[in-house]
Amino acid sequence: YATSFCATLFFFSFIFPVSQMIYWTFKFPKYLQDLNFLSIGLNTLLLVFLSCLLMIFFAFVANYGNRVTKSKFLGILTIFSVSGYAIPGVILAVAFITLVSYLDDFLFFNFKSMFIGSVFGLVIVYFVRFFALSSNGIKSGYLKINQSMDESSYLLGYSKFKTFTKVHIPYLKNSILLISMLIAIEIIKELPITLILRPFNFETFATTAYIFASQDLLEAAAAPSLFLISTASVFILFISKYILSDS
């Protein structure tokens, strides 16, 4: 009975909606032809690439700094920095706009335009929202590296930087790949932050699907929604394969 229930639930929650979107996509090809896949896809990839780069870089800075210095202050700061994952995206976006507007009143140049309605501002709020994924991922990878490996590296004449680049990075490459896929899934489907802070005429597949759906054009929203589902499914399959192979 449990298997039958799960199969029925999977059908009505995933297979049926997806098949309905495929049907709408091919029944109304005009919406598919009018959709600028190249521009929307490049916008989405740009946000994913910049966000992954920023989050993984600072995740390494925080975790390697904790590993080398054993600083309690840095540890507390790292714990505090991952709390953004618990805050809804719309609250973060509104709080960011309020903070930037407040700071803009005290500066003598156009500070607001640098952060609101720009890719730079989007990436910063993504960083606050999803930094926990990269930080915890790198942290769990570092827990598998014994401290004796660092000491052996130092005895061989490696500096701390060379130990980081020649020992830690190769050892953590699978963790970096896994974290990148997790961040990509979150950013591809993230709607409130992107909708509020995106530049003018800058659309992703999530915002495109939302705009069509809000206008009751469900047939037009089918194609970008299918892209979101297929992309996330590919990433999830890779992640599942990684977890199974790792176990």
PDB file of N, CA and C in Angstrom, residues 94-166:
ATOM      1  N   VAL A  94      14.153  42.895   0.462  1.00  0.00           N
ATOM      2  CA  VAL A  94      13.622  44.153   0.997  1.00  0.00           C
ATOM      3  C   VAL A  94      14.592  44.773   2.000  1.00  0.00           C
ATOM      4  N   ALA A  95      15.190  43.944   2.848  1.00  0.00           N
ATOM      5  CA  ALA A  95      16.166  44.444   3.819  1.00  0.00           C
ATOM      6  C   ALA A  95      17.384  45.033   3.115  1.00  0.00           C
ATOM      7  N   PHE A  96      17.809  44.395   2.026  1.00  0.00           N
ATOM      8  CA  PHE A  96      18.960  44.893   1.265  1.00  0.00           C
ATOM      9  C   PHE A  96      18.650  46.243   0.626  1.00  0.00           C
ATOM     10  N   ILE A  97      17.469  46.381   0.051  1.00  0.00           N
ATOM     11  CA  ILE A  97      17.064  47.657  -0.553  1.00  0.00           C
ATOM     12  C   ILE A  97      16.998  48.759   0.511  1.00  0.00           C
ATOM     13  N   THR A  98      16.453  48.420   1.675  1.00  0.00           N
ATOM     14  CA  THR A  98      16.353  49.400   2.769  1.00  0.00           C
ATOM     15  C   THR A  98      17.736  49.845   3.235  1.00  0.00           C
ATOM     16  N   LEU A  99      18.654  48.895   3.392  1.00  0.00           N
ATOM     17  CA  LEU A  99      20.015  49.212   3.837  1.00  0.00           C
ATOM     18  C   LEU A  99      20.744  50.084   2.823  1.00  0.00           C
ATOM     19  N   VAL A 100      20.655  49.716   1.550  1.00  0.00           N
ATOM     20  CA  VAL A 100      21.338  50.483   0.502  1.00  0.00           C
ATOM     21  C   VAL A 100      20.752  51.888   0.397  1.00  0.00           C
ATOM     22  N   SER A 101      19.437  52.011   0.505  1.00  0.00           N
ATOM     23  CA  SER A 101      18.790  53.328   0.441  1.00  0.00           C
ATOM     24  C   SER A 101      19.213  54.192   1.624  1.00  0.00           C
ATOM     25  N   TYR A 102      19.348  53.571   2.783  1.00  0.00           N
ATOM     26  CA  TYR A 102      19.779  54.308   3.977  1.00  0.00           C
ATOM     27  C   TYR A 102      21.218  54.803   3.821  1.00  0.00           C
ATOM     28  N   LEU A 103      22.100  53.949   3.312  1.00  0.00           N
ATOM     29  CA  LEU A 103      23.501  54.338   3.122  1.00  0.00           C
ATOM     30  C   LEU A 103      23.645  55.373   2.019  1.00  0.00           C
ATOM     31  N   ASP A 104      22.758  55.326   1.036  1.00  0.00           N
ATOM     32  CA  ASP A 104      22.842  56.265  -0.086  1.00  0.00           C
ATOM     33  C   ASP A 104      22.623  57.708   0.358  1.00  0.00           C
ATOM     34  N   ASP A 105      21.868  57.898   1.442  1.00  0.00           N
ATOM     35  CA  ASP A 105      21.596  59.248   1.943  1.00  0.00           C
ATOM     36  C   ASP A 105      22.837  59.913   2.544  1.00  0.00           C
ATOM     37  N   PHE A 106      23.844  59.120   2.910  1.00  0.00           N
ATOM     38  CA  PHE A 106      25.032  59.664   3.560  1.00  0.00           C
ATOM     39  C   PHE A 106      26.234  59.775   2.622  1.00  0.00           C
ATOM     40  N   LEU A 107      26.075  59.341   1.379  1.00  0.00           N
ATOM     41  CA  LEU A 107      27.194  59.349   0.442  1.00  0.00           C
ATOM     42  C   LEU A 107      26.956  60.402  -0.632  1.00  0.00           C
ATOM     43  N   PHE A 108      28.039  60.788  -1.287  1.00  0.00           N
ATOM     44  CA  PHE A 108      27.985  61.874  -2.267  1.00  0.00           C
ATOM     45  C   PHE A 108      27.974  61.383  -3.702  1.00  0.00           C
ATOM     46  N   PHE A 109      27.825  60.094  -3.909  1.00  0.00           N
ATOM     47  CA  PHE A 109      27.734  59.568  -5.274  1.00  0.00           C
ATOM     48  C   PHE A 109      26.545  58.614  -5.348  1.00  0.00           C
ATOM     49  N   ASN A 110      26.208  58.193  -6.557  1.00  0.00           N
ATOM     50  CA  ASN A 110      25.019  57.365  -6.769  1.00  0.00           C
ATOM     51  C   ASN A 110      25.300  55.935  -6.316  1.00  0.00           C
ATOM     52  N   PHE A 111      25.209  55.741  -5.029  1.00  0.00           N
ATOM     53  CA  PHE A 111      25.515  54.450  -4.421  1.00  0.00           C
ATOM     54  C   PHE A 111      24.417  53.422  -4.703  1.00  0.00           C
ATOM     55  N   LYS A 112      23.183  53.892  -4.757  1.00  0.00           N
ATOM     56  CA  LYS A 112      22.042  52.984  -4.875  1.00  0.00           C
ATOM     57  C   LYS A 112      22.044  52.224  -6.198  1.00  0.00           C
ATOM     58  N   SER A 113      22.381  52.905  -7.289  1.00  0.00           N
ATOM     59  CA  SER A 113      22.325  52.271  -8.605  1.00  0.00           C
ATOM     60  C   SER A 113      23.351  51.154  -8.773  1.00  0.00           C
ATOM     61  N   MET A 114      24.386  51.148  -7.951  1.00  0.00           N
ATOM     62  CA  MET A 114      25.394  50.097  -8.020  1.00  0.00           C
ATOM     63  C   MET A 114      24.868  48.769  -7.486  1.00  0.00           C
ATOM     64  N   PHE A 115      23.871  48.825  -6.600  1.00  0.00           N
ATOM     65  CA  PHE A 115      23.423  47.618  -5.915  1.00  0.00           C
ATOM     66  C   PHE A 115      21.977  47.239  -6.217  1.00  0.00           C
ATOM     67  N   ILE A 116      21.122  48.237  -6.444  1.00  0.00           N
ATOM     68  CA  ILE A 116      19.717  47.953  -6.714  1.00  0.00           C
ATOM     69  C   ILE A 116      19.492  47.987  -8.223  1.00  0.00           C
ATOM     70  N   GLY A 117      18.894  46.941  -8.752  1.00  0.00           N
ATOM     71  CA  GLY A 117      18.695  46.838 -10.190  1.00  0.00           C
ATOM     72  C   GLY A 117      19.973  46.529 -10.933  1.00  0.00           C
ATOM     73  N   SER A 118      20.860  45.740 -10.304  1.00  0.00           N
ATOM     74  CA  SER A 118      22.122  45.373 -10.936  1.00  0.00           C
ATOM     75  C   SER A 118      22.447  43.909 -10.629  1.00  0.00           C
ATOM     76  N   VAL A 119      23.255  43.323 -11.496  1.00  0.00           N
ATOM     77  CA  VAL A 119      23.696  41.933 -11.286  1.00  0.00           C
ATOM     78  C   VAL A 119      24.550  41.841 -10.024  1.00  0.00           C
ATOM     79  N   PHE A 120      25.326  42.886  -9.763  1.00  0.00           N
ATOM     80  CA  PHE A 120      26.179  42.920  -8.577  1.00  0.00           C
ATOM     81  C   PHE A 120      25.353  42.794  -7.294  1.00  0.00           C
ATOM     82  N   GLY A 121      24.266  43.563  -7.218  1.00  0.00           N
ATOM     83  CA  GLY A 121      23.391  43.484  -6.054  1.00  0.00           C
ATOM     84  C   GLY A 121      22.727  42.127  -5.926  1.00  0.00           C
ATOM     85  N   LEU A 122      22.314  41.564  -7.057  1.00  0.00           N
ATOM     86  CA  LEU A 122      21.719  40.229  -7.046  1.00  0.00           C
ATOM     87  C   LEU A 122      22.670  39.195  -6.468  1.00  0.00           C
ATOM     88  N   VAL A 123      23.917  39.227  -6.926  1.00  0.00           N
ATOM     89  CA  VAL A 123      24.905  38.237  -6.481  1.00  0.00           C
ATOM     90  C   VAL A 123      25.188  38.388  -4.989  1.00  0.00           C
ATOM     91  N   ILE A 124      25.209  39.621  -4.500  1.00  0.00           N
ATOM     92  CA  ILE A 124      25.450  39.845  -3.062  1.00  0.00           C
ATOM     93  C   ILE A 124      24.334  39.227  -2.222  1.00  0.00           C
ATOM     94  N   VAL A 125      23.085  39.438  -2.621  1.00  0.00           N
ATOM     95  CA  VAL A 125      21.966  38.884  -1.851  1.00  0.00           C
ATOM     96  C   VAL A 125      21.924  37.366  -1.990  1.00  0.00           C
ATOM     97  N   TYR A 126      22.251  36.834  -3.185  1.00  0.00           N
ATOM     98  CA  TYR A 126      22.391  35.382  -3.329  1.00  0.00           C
ATOM     99  C   TYR A 126      23.442  34.846  -2.357  1.00  0.00           C
ATOM    100  N   PHE A 127      24.529  35.599  -2.229  1.00  0.00           N
ATOM    101  CA  PHE A 127      25.603  35.190  -1.331  1.00  0.00           C
ATOM    102  C   PHE A 127      25.094  35.078   0.106  1.00  0.00           C
ATOM    103  N   VAL A 128      24.368  36.086   0.552  1.00  0.00           N
ATOM    104  CA  VAL A 128      23.819  36.057   1.917  1.00  0.00           C
ATOM    105  C   VAL A 128      22.840  34.906   2.077  1.00  0.00           C
ATOM    106  N   ARG A 129      22.046  34.656   1.061  1.00  0.00           N
ATOM    107  CA  ARG A 129      20.991  33.635   1.141  1.00  0.00           C
ATOM    108  C   ARG A 129      21.546  32.216   1.095  1.00  0.00           C
ATOM    109  N   PHE A 130      22.541  31.967   0.247  1.00  0.00           N
ATOM    110  CA  PHE A 130      22.957  30.592  -0.009  1.00  0.00           C
ATOM    111  C   PHE A 130      24.394  30.275   0.402  1.00  0.00           C
ATOM    112  N   PHE A 131      25.045  31.192   1.123  1.00  0.00           N
ATOM    113  CA  PHE A 131      26.428  30.945   1.526  1.00  0.00           C
ATOM    114  C   PHE A 131      26.544  29.710   2.416  1.00  0.00           C
ATOM    115  N   ALA A 132      25.479  29.372   3.137  1.00  0.00           N
ATOM    116  CA  ALA A 132      25.502  28.188   4.005  1.00  0.00           C
ATOM    117  C   ALA A 132      25.799  26.924   3.213  1.00  0.00           C
ATOM    118  N   LEU A 133      25.304  26.843   1.971  1.00  0.00           N
ATOM    119  CA  LEU A 133      25.541  25.655   1.157  1.00  0.00           C
ATOM    120  C   LEU A 133      27.021  25.459   0.877  1.00  0.00           C
ATOM    121  N   SER A 134      27.694  26.538   0.459  1.00  0.00           N
ATOM    122  CA  SER A 134      29.113  26.428   0.141  1.00  0.00           C
ATOM    123  C   SER A 134      29.964  26.266   1.393  1.00  0.00           C
ATOM    124  N   SER A 135      29.640  27.014   2.442  1.00  0.00           N
ATOM    125  CA  SER A 135      30.441  26.955   3.664  1.00  0.00           C
ATOM    126  C   SER A 135      30.357  25.576   4.320  1.00  0.00           C
ATOM    127  N   ASN A 136      29.165  25.047   4.465  1.00  0.00           N
ATOM    128  CA  ASN A 136      29.001  23.731   5.084  1.00  0.00           C
ATOM    129  C   ASN A 136      29.559  22.618   4.207  1.00  0.00           C
ATOM    130  N   GLY A 137      29.460  22.801   2.883  1.00  0.00           N
ATOM    131  CA  GLY A 137      30.020  21.798   1.980  1.00  0.00           C
ATOM    132  C   GLY A 137      31.535  21.716   2.067  1.00  0.00           C
ATOM    133  N   ILE A 138      32.192  22.870   2.052  1.00  0.00           N
ATOM    134  CA  ILE A 138      33.645  22.895   2.183  1.00  0.00           C
ATOM    135  C   ILE A 138      34.066  22.426   3.581  1.00  0.00           C
ATOM    136  N   LYS A 139      33.294  22.793   4.587  1.00  0.00           N
ATOM    137  CA  LYS A 139      33.602  22.380   5.955  1.00  0.00           C
ATOM    138  C   LYS A 139      33.558  20.864   6.094  1.00  0.00           C
ATOM    139  N   SER A 140      32.529  20.232   5.526  1.00  0.00           N
ATOM    140  CA  SER A 140      32.433  18.777   5.601  1.00  0.00           C
ATOM    141  C   SER A 140      33.560  18.101   4.825  1.00  0.00           C
ATOM    142  N   GLY A 141      33.996  18.741   3.737  1.00  0.00           N
ATOM    143  CA  GLY A 141      35.134  18.199   2.998  1.00  0.00           C
ATOM    144  C   GLY A 141      36.422  18.296   3.787  1.00  0.00           C
ATOM    145  N   TYR A 142      36.604  19.416   4.489  1.00  0.00           N
ATOM    146  CA  TYR A 142      37.809  19.600   5.303  1.00  0.00           C
ATOM    147  C   TYR A 142      37.854  18.634   6.483  1.00  0.00           C
ATOM    148  N   LEU A 143      36.692  18.230   6.988  1.00  0.00           N
ATOM    149  CA  LEU A 143      36.669  17.280   8.105  1.00  0.00           C
ATOM    150  C   LEU A 143      37.247  15.924   7.706  1.00  0.00           C
ATOM    151  N   LYS A 144      37.269  15.636   6.404  1.00  0.00           N
ATOM    152  CA  LYS A 144      37.829  14.368   5.921  1.00  0.00           C
ATOM    153  C   LYS A 144      39.334  14.435   5.702  1.00  0.00           C
ATOM    154  N   ILE A 145      39.897  15.650   5.762  1.00  0.00           N
ATOM    155  CA  ILE A 145      41.344  15.817   5.577  1.00  0.00           C
ATOM    156  C   ILE A 145      42.002  15.860   6.956  1.00  0.00           C
ATOM    157  N   ASN A 146      42.781  14.869   7.259  1.00  0.00           N
ATOM    158  CA  ASN A 146      43.437  14.814   8.564  1.00  0.00           C
ATOM    159  C   ASN A 146      44.480  15.925   8.685  1.00  0.00           C
ATOM    160  N   GLN A 147      44.603  16.477   9.875  1.00  0.00           N
ATOM    161  CA  GLN A 147      45.564  17.552  10.116  1.00  0.00           C
ATOM    162  C   GLN A 147      46.989  17.102   9.860  1.00  0.00           C
ATOM    163  N   SER A 148      47.231  15.803   9.966  1.00  0.00           N
ATOM    164  CA  SER A 148      48.584  15.271   9.732  1.00  0.00           C
ATOM    165  C   SER A 148      49.016  15.455   8.279  1.00  0.00           C
ATOM    166  N   MET A 149      48.055  15.533   7.358  1.00  0.00           N
ATOM    167  CA  MET A 149      48.397  15.779   5.957  1.00  0.00           C
ATOM    168  C   MET A 149      49.023  17.160   5.795  1.00  0.00           C
ATOM    169  N   ASP A 150      48.484  18.152   6.516  1.00  0.00           N
ATOM    170  CA  ASP A 150      49.063  19.494   6.469  1.00  0.00           C
ATOM    171  C   ASP A 150      50.468  19.490   7.067  1.00  0.00           C
ATOM    172  N   GLU A 151      50.625  18.812   8.186  1.00  0.00           N
ATOM    173  CA  GLU A 151      51.933  18.772   8.847  1.00  0.00           C
ATOM    174  C   GLU A 151      52.967  18.070   7.977  1.00  0.00           C
ATOM    175  N   SER A 152      52.561  17.007   7.300  1.00  0.00           N
ATOM    176  CA  SER A 152      53.477  16.319   6.383  1.00  0.00           C
ATOM    177  C   SER A 152      53.865  17.231   5.225  1.00  0.00           C
ATOM    178  N   SER A 153      52.910  18.001   4.751  1.00  0.00           N
ATOM    179  CA  SER A 153      53.177  18.933   3.662  1.00  0.00           C
ATOM    180  C   SER A 153      54.173  20.005   4.084  1.00  0.00           C
ATOM    181  N   TYR A 154      54.025  20.510   5.315  1.00  0.00           N
ATOM    182  CA  TYR A 154      54.952  21.519   5.827  1.00  0.00           C
ATOM    183  C   TYR A 154      56.364  20.933   5.977  1.00  0.00           C
ATOM    184  N   LEU A 155      56.443  19.675   6.411  1.00  0.00           N
ATOM    185  CA  LEU A 155      57.748  19.023   6.571  1.00  0.00           C
ATOM    186  C   LEU A 155      58.449  18.841   5.225  1.00  0.00           C
ATOM    187  N   LEU A 156      57.663  18.693   4.172  1.00  0.00           N
ATOM    188  CA  LEU A 156      58.236  18.550   2.828  1.00  0.00           C
ATOM    189  C   LEU A 156      58.635  19.893   2.213  1.00  0.00           C
ATOM    190  N   GLY A 157      58.413  20.983   2.965  1.00  0.00           N
ATOM    191  CA  GLY A 157      58.829  22.302   2.500  1.00  0.00           C
ATOM    192  C   GLY A 157      57.748  23.094   1.811  1.00  0.00           C
ATOM    193  N   TYR A 158      56.503  22.612   1.846  1.00  0.00           N
ATOM    194  CA  TYR A 158      55.408  23.341   1.224  1.00  0.00           C
ATOM    195  C   TYR A 158      54.986  24.488   2.141  1.00  0.00           C
ATOM    196  N   SER A 159      54.715  25.630   1.561  1.00  0.00           N
ATOM    197  CA  SER A 159      54.150  26.739   2.318  1.00  0.00           C
ATOM    198  C   SER A 159      52.657  26.486   2.538  1.00  0.00           C
ATOM    199  N   LYS A 160      52.031  27.341   3.335  1.00  0.00           N
ATOM    200  CA  LYS A 160      50.599  27.179   3.583  1.00  0.00           C
ATOM    201  C   LYS A 160      49.797  27.365   2.302  1.00  0.00           C
ATOM    202  N   PHE A 161      50.221  28.329   1.478  1.00  0.00           N
ATOM    203  CA  PHE A 161      49.505  28.564   0.228  1.00  0.00           C
ATOM    204  C   PHE A 161      49.680  27.385  -0.728  1.00  0.00           C
ATOM    205  N   LYS A 162      50.901  26.852  -0.806  1.00  0.00           N
ATOM    206  CA  LYS A 162      51.151  25.719  -1.687  1.00  0.00           C
ATOM    207  C   LYS A 162      50.434  24.471  -1.190  1.00  0.00           C
ATOM    208  N   THR A 163      50.336  24.325   0.136  1.00  0.00           N
ATOM    209  CA  THR A 163      49.575  23.208   0.705  1.00  0.00           C
ATOM    210  C   THR A 163      48.107  23.319   0.312  1.00  0.00           C
ATOM    211  N   PHE A 164      47.621  24.547   0.349  1.00  0.00           N
ATOM    212  CA  PHE A 164      46.223  24.783  -0.019  1.00  0.00           C
ATOM    213  C   PHE A 164      45.966  24.443  -1.483  1.00  0.00           C
ATOM    214  N   THR A 165      46.866  24.883  -2.380  1.00  0.00           N
ATOM    215  CA  THR A 165      46.639  24.684  -3.816  1.00  0.00           C
ATOM    216  C   THR A 165      46.985  23.276  -4.289  1.00  0.00           C
ATOM    217  N   LYS A 166      47.999  22.658  -3.682  1.00  0.00           N
ATOM    218  CA  LYS A 166      48.483  21.352  -4.157  1.00  0.00           C
ATOM    219  C   LYS A 166      47.876  20.164  -3.408  1.00  0.00           C
TER     220      LYS A 166
END
